[in-house]
Short mmCIF file of C-alpha atoms in Angstrom, two decimals:
data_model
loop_
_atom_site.label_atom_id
_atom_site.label_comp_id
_atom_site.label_asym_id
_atom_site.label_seq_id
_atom_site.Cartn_x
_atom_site.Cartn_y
_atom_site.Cartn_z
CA UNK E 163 0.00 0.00 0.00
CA UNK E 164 2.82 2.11 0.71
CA UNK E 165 4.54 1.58 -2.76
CA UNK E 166 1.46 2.62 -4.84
CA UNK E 167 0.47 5.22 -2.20
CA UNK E 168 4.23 6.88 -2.89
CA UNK E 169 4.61 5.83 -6.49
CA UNK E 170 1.11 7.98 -7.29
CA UNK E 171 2.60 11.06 -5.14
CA UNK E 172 6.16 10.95 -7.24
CA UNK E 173 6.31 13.92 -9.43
CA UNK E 174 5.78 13.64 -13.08
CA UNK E 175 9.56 13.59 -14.68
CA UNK E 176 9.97 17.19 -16.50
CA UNK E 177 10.61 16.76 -20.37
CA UNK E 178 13.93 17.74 -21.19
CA UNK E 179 14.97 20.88 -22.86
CA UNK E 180 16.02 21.97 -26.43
CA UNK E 181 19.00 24.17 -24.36
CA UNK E 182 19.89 20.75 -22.28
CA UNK E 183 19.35 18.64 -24.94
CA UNK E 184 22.45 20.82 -27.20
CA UNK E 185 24.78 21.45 -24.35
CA UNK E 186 25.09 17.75 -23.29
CA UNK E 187 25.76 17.08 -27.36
CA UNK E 188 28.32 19.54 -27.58
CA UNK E 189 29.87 18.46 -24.17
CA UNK E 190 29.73 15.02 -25.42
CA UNK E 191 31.49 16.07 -28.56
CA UNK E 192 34.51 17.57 -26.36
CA UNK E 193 33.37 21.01 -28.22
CA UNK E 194 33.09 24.64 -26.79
CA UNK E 195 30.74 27.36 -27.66
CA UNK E 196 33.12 29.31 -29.94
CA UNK E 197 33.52 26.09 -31.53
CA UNK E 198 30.21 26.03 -32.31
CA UNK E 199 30.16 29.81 -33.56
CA UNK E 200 32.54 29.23 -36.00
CA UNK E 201 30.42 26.44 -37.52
CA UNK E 202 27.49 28.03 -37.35
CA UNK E 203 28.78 31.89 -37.69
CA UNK E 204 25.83 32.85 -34.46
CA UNK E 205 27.18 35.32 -31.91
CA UNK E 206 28.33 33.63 -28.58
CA UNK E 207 25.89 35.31 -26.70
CA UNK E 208 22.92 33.63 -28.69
CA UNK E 209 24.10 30.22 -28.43
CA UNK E 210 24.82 31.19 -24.59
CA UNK E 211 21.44 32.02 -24.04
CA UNK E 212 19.85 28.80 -26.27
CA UNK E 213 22.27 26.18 -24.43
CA UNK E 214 20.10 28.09 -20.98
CA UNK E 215 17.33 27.87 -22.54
CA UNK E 216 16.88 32.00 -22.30
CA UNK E 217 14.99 33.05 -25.31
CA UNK E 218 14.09 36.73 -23.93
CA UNK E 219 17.44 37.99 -24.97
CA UNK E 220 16.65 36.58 -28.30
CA UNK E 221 15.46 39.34 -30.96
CA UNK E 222 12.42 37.38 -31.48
CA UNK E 223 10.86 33.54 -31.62
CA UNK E 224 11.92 33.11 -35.35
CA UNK E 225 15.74 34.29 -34.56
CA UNK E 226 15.74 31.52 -31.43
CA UNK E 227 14.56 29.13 -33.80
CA UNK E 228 16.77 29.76 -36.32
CA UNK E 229 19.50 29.31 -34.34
CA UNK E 230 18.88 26.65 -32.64
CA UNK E 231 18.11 24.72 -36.11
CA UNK E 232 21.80 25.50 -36.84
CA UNK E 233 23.12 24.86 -33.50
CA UNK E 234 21.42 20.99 -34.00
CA UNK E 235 22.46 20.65 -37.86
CA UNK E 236 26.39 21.41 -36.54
CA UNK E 237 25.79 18.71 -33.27
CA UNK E 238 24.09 16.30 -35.68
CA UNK E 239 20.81 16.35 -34.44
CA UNK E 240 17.01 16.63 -35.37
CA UNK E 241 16.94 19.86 -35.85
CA UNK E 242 12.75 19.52 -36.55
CA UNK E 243 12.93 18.35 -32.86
CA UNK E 244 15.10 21.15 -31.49
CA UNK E 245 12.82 23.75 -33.40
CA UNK E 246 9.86 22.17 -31.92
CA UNK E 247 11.04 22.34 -28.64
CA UNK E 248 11.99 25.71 -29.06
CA UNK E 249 8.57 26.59 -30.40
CA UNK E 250 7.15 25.28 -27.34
CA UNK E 251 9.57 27.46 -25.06
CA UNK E 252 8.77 30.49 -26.50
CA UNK E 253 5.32 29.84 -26.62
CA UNK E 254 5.18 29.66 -22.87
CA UNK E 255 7.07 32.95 -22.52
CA UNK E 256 4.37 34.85 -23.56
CA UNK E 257 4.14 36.95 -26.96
CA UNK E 258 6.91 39.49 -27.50
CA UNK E 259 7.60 42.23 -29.62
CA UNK E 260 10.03 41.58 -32.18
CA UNK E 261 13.77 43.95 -31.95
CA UNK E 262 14.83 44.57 -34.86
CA UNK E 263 18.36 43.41 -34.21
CA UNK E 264 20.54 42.74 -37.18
CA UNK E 265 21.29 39.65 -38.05
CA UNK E 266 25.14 39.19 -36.62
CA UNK E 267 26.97 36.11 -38.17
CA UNK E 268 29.72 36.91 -37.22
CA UNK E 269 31.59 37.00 -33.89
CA UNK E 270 31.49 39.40 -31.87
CA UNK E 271 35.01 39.65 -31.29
CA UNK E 272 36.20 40.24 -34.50
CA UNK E 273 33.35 43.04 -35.03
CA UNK E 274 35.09 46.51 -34.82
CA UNK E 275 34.39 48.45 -31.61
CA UNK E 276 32.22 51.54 -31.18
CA UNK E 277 35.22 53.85 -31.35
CA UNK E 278 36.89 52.47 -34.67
CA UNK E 279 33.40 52.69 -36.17
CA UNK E 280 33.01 56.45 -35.24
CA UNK E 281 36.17 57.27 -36.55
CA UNK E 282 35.95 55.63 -39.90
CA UNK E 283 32.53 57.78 -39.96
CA UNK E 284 34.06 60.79 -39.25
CA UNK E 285 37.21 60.51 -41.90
CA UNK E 286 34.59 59.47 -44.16
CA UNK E 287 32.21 62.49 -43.63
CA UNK E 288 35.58 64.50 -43.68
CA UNK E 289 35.89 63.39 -47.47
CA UNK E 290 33.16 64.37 -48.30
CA UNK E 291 33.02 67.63 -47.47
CA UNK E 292 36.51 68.27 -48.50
CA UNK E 293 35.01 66.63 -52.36
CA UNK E 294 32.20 69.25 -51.66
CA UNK E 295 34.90 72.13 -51.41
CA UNK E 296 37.12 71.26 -54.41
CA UNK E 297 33.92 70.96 -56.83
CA UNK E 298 31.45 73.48 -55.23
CA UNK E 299 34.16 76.48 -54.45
CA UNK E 300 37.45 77.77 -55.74
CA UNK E 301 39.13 77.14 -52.23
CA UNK E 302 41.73 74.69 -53.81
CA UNK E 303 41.91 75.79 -57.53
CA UNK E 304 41.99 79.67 -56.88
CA UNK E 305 39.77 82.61 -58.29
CA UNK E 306 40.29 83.89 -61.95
CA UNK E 307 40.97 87.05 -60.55
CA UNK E 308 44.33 85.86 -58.58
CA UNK E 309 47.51 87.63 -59.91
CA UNK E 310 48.91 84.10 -59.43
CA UNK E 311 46.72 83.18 -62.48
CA UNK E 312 48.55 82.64 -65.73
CA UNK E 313 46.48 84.76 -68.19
CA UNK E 314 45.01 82.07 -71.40
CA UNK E 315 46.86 84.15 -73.90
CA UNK E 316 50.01 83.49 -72.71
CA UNK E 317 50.04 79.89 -72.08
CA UNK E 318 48.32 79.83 -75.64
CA UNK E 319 50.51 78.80 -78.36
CA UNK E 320 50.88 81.16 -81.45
CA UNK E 321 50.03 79.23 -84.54
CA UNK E 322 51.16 82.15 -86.78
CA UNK E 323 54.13 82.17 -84.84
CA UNK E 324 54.78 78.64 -85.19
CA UNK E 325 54.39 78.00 -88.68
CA UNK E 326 56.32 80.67 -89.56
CA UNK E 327 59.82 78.67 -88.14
CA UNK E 328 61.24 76.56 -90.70
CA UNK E 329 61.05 72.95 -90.61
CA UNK E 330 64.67 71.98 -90.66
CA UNK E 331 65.07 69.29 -93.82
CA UNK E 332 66.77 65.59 -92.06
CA UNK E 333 70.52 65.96 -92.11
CA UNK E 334 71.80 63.85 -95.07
CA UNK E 335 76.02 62.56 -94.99
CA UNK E 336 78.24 65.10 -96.91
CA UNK E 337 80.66 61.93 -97.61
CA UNK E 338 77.97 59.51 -98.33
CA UNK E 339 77.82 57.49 -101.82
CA UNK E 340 76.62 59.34 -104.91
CA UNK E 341 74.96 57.01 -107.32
CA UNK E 342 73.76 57.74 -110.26
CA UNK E 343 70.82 55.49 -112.49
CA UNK E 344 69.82 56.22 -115.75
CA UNK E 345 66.18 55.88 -116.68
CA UNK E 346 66.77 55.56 -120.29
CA UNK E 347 69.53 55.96 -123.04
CA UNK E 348 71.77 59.07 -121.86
CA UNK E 349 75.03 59.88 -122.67
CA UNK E 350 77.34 61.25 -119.76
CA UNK E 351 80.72 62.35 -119.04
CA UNK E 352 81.36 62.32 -115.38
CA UNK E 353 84.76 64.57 -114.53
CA UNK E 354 87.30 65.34 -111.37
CA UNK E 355 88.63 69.24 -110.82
CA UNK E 356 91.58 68.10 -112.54
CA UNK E 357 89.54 67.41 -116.13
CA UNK E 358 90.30 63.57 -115.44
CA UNK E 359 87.31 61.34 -117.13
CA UNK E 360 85.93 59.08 -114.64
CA UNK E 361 82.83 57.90 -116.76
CA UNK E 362 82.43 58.30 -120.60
CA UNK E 363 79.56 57.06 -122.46
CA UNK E 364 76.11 56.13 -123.02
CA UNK E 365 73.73 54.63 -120.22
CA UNK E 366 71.46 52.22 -120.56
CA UNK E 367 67.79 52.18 -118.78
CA UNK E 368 68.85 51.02 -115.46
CA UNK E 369 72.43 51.42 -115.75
CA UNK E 370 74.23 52.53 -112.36
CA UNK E 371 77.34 54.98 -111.58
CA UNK E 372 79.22 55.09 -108.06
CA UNK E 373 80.72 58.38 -108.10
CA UNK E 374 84.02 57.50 -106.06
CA UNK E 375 83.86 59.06 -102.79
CA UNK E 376 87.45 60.01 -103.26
CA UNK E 377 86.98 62.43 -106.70
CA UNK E 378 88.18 65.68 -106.49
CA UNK E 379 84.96 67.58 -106.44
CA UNK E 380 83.37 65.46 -109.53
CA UNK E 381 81.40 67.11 -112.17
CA UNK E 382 78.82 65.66 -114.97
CA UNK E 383 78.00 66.85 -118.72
CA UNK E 384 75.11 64.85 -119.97
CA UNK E 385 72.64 65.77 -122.33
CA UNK E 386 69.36 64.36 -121.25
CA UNK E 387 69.28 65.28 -117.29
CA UNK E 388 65.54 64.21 -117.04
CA UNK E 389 66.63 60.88 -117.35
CA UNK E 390 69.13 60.56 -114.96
CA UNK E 391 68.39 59.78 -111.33
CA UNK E 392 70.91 60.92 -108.68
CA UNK E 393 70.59 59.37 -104.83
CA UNK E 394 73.15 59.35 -101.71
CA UNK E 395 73.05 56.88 -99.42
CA UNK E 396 69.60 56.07 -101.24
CA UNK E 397 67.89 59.55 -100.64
CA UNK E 398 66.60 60.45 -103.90
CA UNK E 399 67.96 63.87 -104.70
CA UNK E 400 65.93 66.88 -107.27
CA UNK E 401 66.91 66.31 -110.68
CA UNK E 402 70.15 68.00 -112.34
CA UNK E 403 68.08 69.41 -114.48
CA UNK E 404 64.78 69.79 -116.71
CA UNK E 405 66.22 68.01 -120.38
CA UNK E 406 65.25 71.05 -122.06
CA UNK E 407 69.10 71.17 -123.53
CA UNK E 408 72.17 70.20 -122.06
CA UNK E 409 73.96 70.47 -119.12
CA UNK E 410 77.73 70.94 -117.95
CA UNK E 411 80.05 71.57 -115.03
CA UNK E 412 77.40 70.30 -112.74
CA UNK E 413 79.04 69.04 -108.89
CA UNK E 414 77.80 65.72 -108.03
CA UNK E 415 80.17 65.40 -105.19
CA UNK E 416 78.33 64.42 -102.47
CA UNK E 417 78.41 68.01 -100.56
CA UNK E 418 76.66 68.80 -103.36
CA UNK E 419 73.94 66.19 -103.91
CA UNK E 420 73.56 66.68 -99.67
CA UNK E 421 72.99 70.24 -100.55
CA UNK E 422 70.15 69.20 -103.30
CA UNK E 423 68.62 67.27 -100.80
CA UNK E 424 68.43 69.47 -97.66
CA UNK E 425 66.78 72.10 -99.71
CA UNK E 426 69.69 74.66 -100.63
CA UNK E 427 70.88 73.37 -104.21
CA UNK E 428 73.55 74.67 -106.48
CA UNK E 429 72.32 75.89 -109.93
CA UNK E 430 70.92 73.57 -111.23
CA UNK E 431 72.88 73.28 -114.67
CA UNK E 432 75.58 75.41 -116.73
CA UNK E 433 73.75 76.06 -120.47
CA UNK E 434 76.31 74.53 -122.73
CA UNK E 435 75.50 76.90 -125.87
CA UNK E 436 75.81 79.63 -123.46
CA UNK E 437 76.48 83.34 -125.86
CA UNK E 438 78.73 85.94 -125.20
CA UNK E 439 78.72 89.26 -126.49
CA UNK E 440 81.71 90.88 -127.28
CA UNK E 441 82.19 94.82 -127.05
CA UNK E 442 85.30 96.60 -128.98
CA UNK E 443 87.85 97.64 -126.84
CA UNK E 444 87.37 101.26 -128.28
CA UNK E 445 84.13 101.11 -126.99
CA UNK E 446 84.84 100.12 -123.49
CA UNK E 447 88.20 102.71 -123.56
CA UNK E 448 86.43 105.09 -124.87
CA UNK E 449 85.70 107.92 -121.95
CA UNK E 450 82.28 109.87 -121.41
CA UNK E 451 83.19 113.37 -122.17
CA UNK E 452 81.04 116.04 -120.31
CA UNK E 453 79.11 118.22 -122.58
CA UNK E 454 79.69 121.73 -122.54
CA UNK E 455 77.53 124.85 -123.26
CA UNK E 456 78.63 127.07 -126.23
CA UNK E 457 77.89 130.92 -125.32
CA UNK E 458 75.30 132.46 -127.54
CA UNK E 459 76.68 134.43 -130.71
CA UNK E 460 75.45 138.04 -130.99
CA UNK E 461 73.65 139.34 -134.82
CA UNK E 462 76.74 141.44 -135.30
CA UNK E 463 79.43 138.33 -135.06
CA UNK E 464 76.63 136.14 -136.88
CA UNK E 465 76.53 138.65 -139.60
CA UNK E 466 80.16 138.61 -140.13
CA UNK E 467 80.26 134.59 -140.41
CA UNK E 468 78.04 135.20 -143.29
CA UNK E 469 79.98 137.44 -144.77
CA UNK E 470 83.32 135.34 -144.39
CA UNK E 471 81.44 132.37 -145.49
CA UNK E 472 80.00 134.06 -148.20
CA UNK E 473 81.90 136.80 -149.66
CA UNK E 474 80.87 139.28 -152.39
CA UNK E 475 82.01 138.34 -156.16
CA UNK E 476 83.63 140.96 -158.15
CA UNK E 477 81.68 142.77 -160.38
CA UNK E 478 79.35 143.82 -157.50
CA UNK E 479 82.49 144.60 -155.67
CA UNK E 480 82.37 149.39 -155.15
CA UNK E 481 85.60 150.45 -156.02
CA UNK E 482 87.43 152.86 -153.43
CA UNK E 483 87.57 156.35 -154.53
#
């Protein structure tokens, strides 16, 4: 009688918790809280206050659910069974009103504190307003008025000024090869200062001539100079001349041809039917004589030029008396 009167007065056995129920799987695992943060990325002070069960420090029912679904899924257990529990919890807590707490997945401890925050705020607000300055004001760049101010027209280049420079012409050797390369029949005689022939003859179309670099200041006659092309070191120089008639005593040294090239040629060819014209030596002896001015003659002395010039005959002659 005694053993049924005290086994009806035992207290019914309380269910166990979803908080007990997680602890005792993490404790079996041989894992600690952070542990469990860093799988699950909750702040320690959540999973703190599920492992006791605490839900009132909890933003609201659906964060301590949440949580505690991810606290199970990292032990390994029925998560469905920890949110129901957890459901049932809450429940009995009474209704509260949600926070609006952000959701932190990340630990606390590595979260920047309050002063860090307000600093980066402030430097960032300090941008700003100095971005505000350089594009709203002339604080930075200066006023247009400032006698510091270069004025426009004088940082302006001059156009008229610059096209009016000469373009130097590209500096071509003075001792470079002279070649010379006929573009049809030509006939040529190619000369030193000392009258010594160093090419006699006719050209054919695409016939070349070195001019030795060592010719005493070389000189061409050739008849046809339209057809002759003259380069140094391959730079194409202006033709000798037009072909129109013949030219002579031309320099094809290369100081010469360099001279063609950079703009500043020698004349172009020495007419080989050129005409003198010859004055007589009396001519050019001859001296300029100032004029002079004869004084007038008077009627009496022209009357008596008449009279010598023509004088009276003789039988109109008076006889004295």
């Amino acid at each position: 009688m005694d053993e049924v009167e005290t086994g009806q007065n035992a207290a019914p056995a309380q269910p166990e918790r979803a908080g007990d129920i997680l602890r005792k799987a993490r404790e079996t695992q041989g894992l600690t809280v952070a542990d469990i943060g860093t799988r699950t990325r909750v702040p320690l002070r959540h999973l703190e206050a599920i492992e006791a069960s605490d839900y009132s420090t909890l933003p609201s029912s659906t964060y301590a659910v949440g949580f505690s679904r991810a606290y199970a899924r990292a032990m390994g257990i029925d998560e469905v069974q920890i949110a129901n529990l957890v459901r049932s919890d809450v429940a009995k807590m009474g209704s509260k009103k949600p926070e609006y707490e952000p959701y932190e997945m990340t630990d606390p401890s590595r979260v920047p504190s309050r002063g860090i925050a307000i600093v980066a705020l402030g430097l960032a607000i300090a941008v700003l307003v100095l971005v505000g300055l350089w594009y709203g004001t002339d604080m930075f760049r200066g006023s247009s008025n400032s006698s510091t101010t270069t004025p426009i027209a004088e940082t302006v280049p001059n156009p008229a000024a610059q096209t009016a420079q000469p373009v130097p012409a590209p500096a071509t050797p003075a001792d470079g090869q002279v070649t010379l390369t006929a573009s049809d029949e030509v006939w040529m005689r190619v000369y030193d200062a000392d009258n010594k022939t160093l090419y006699l003859g006719t050209m054919k179309p695409g016939e070349k001539f070195d001019v030795p670099k060592d010719a005493k200041d070389p000189k061409i006659n050739i008849g046809r100079a339209d057809k002759l092309a003259v380069t140094l070191n391959g730079s194409a120089a202006p033709a000798l001349g037009t072909g129109e008639r013949a030219i002579k005593d031309v320099r094809v040294g290369a100081p010469a041809i360099a001279a063609r090239i950079a703009g500043t040629p020698e004349p172009q060819y020495t007419p080989s039917d050129v005409e003198t014209t010859s004055t007589r030596p009396s001519d050019r002896a001859r001296p300029m004589r100032p004029r002079t001015q004869r004084p007038r003659m008077s009627e009496t002395q022209r009357a008596n030029l008449d009279a010598a010039a023509n004088p009276p005959s003789a039988a109109t002659a008076t006889p004295n008396p």
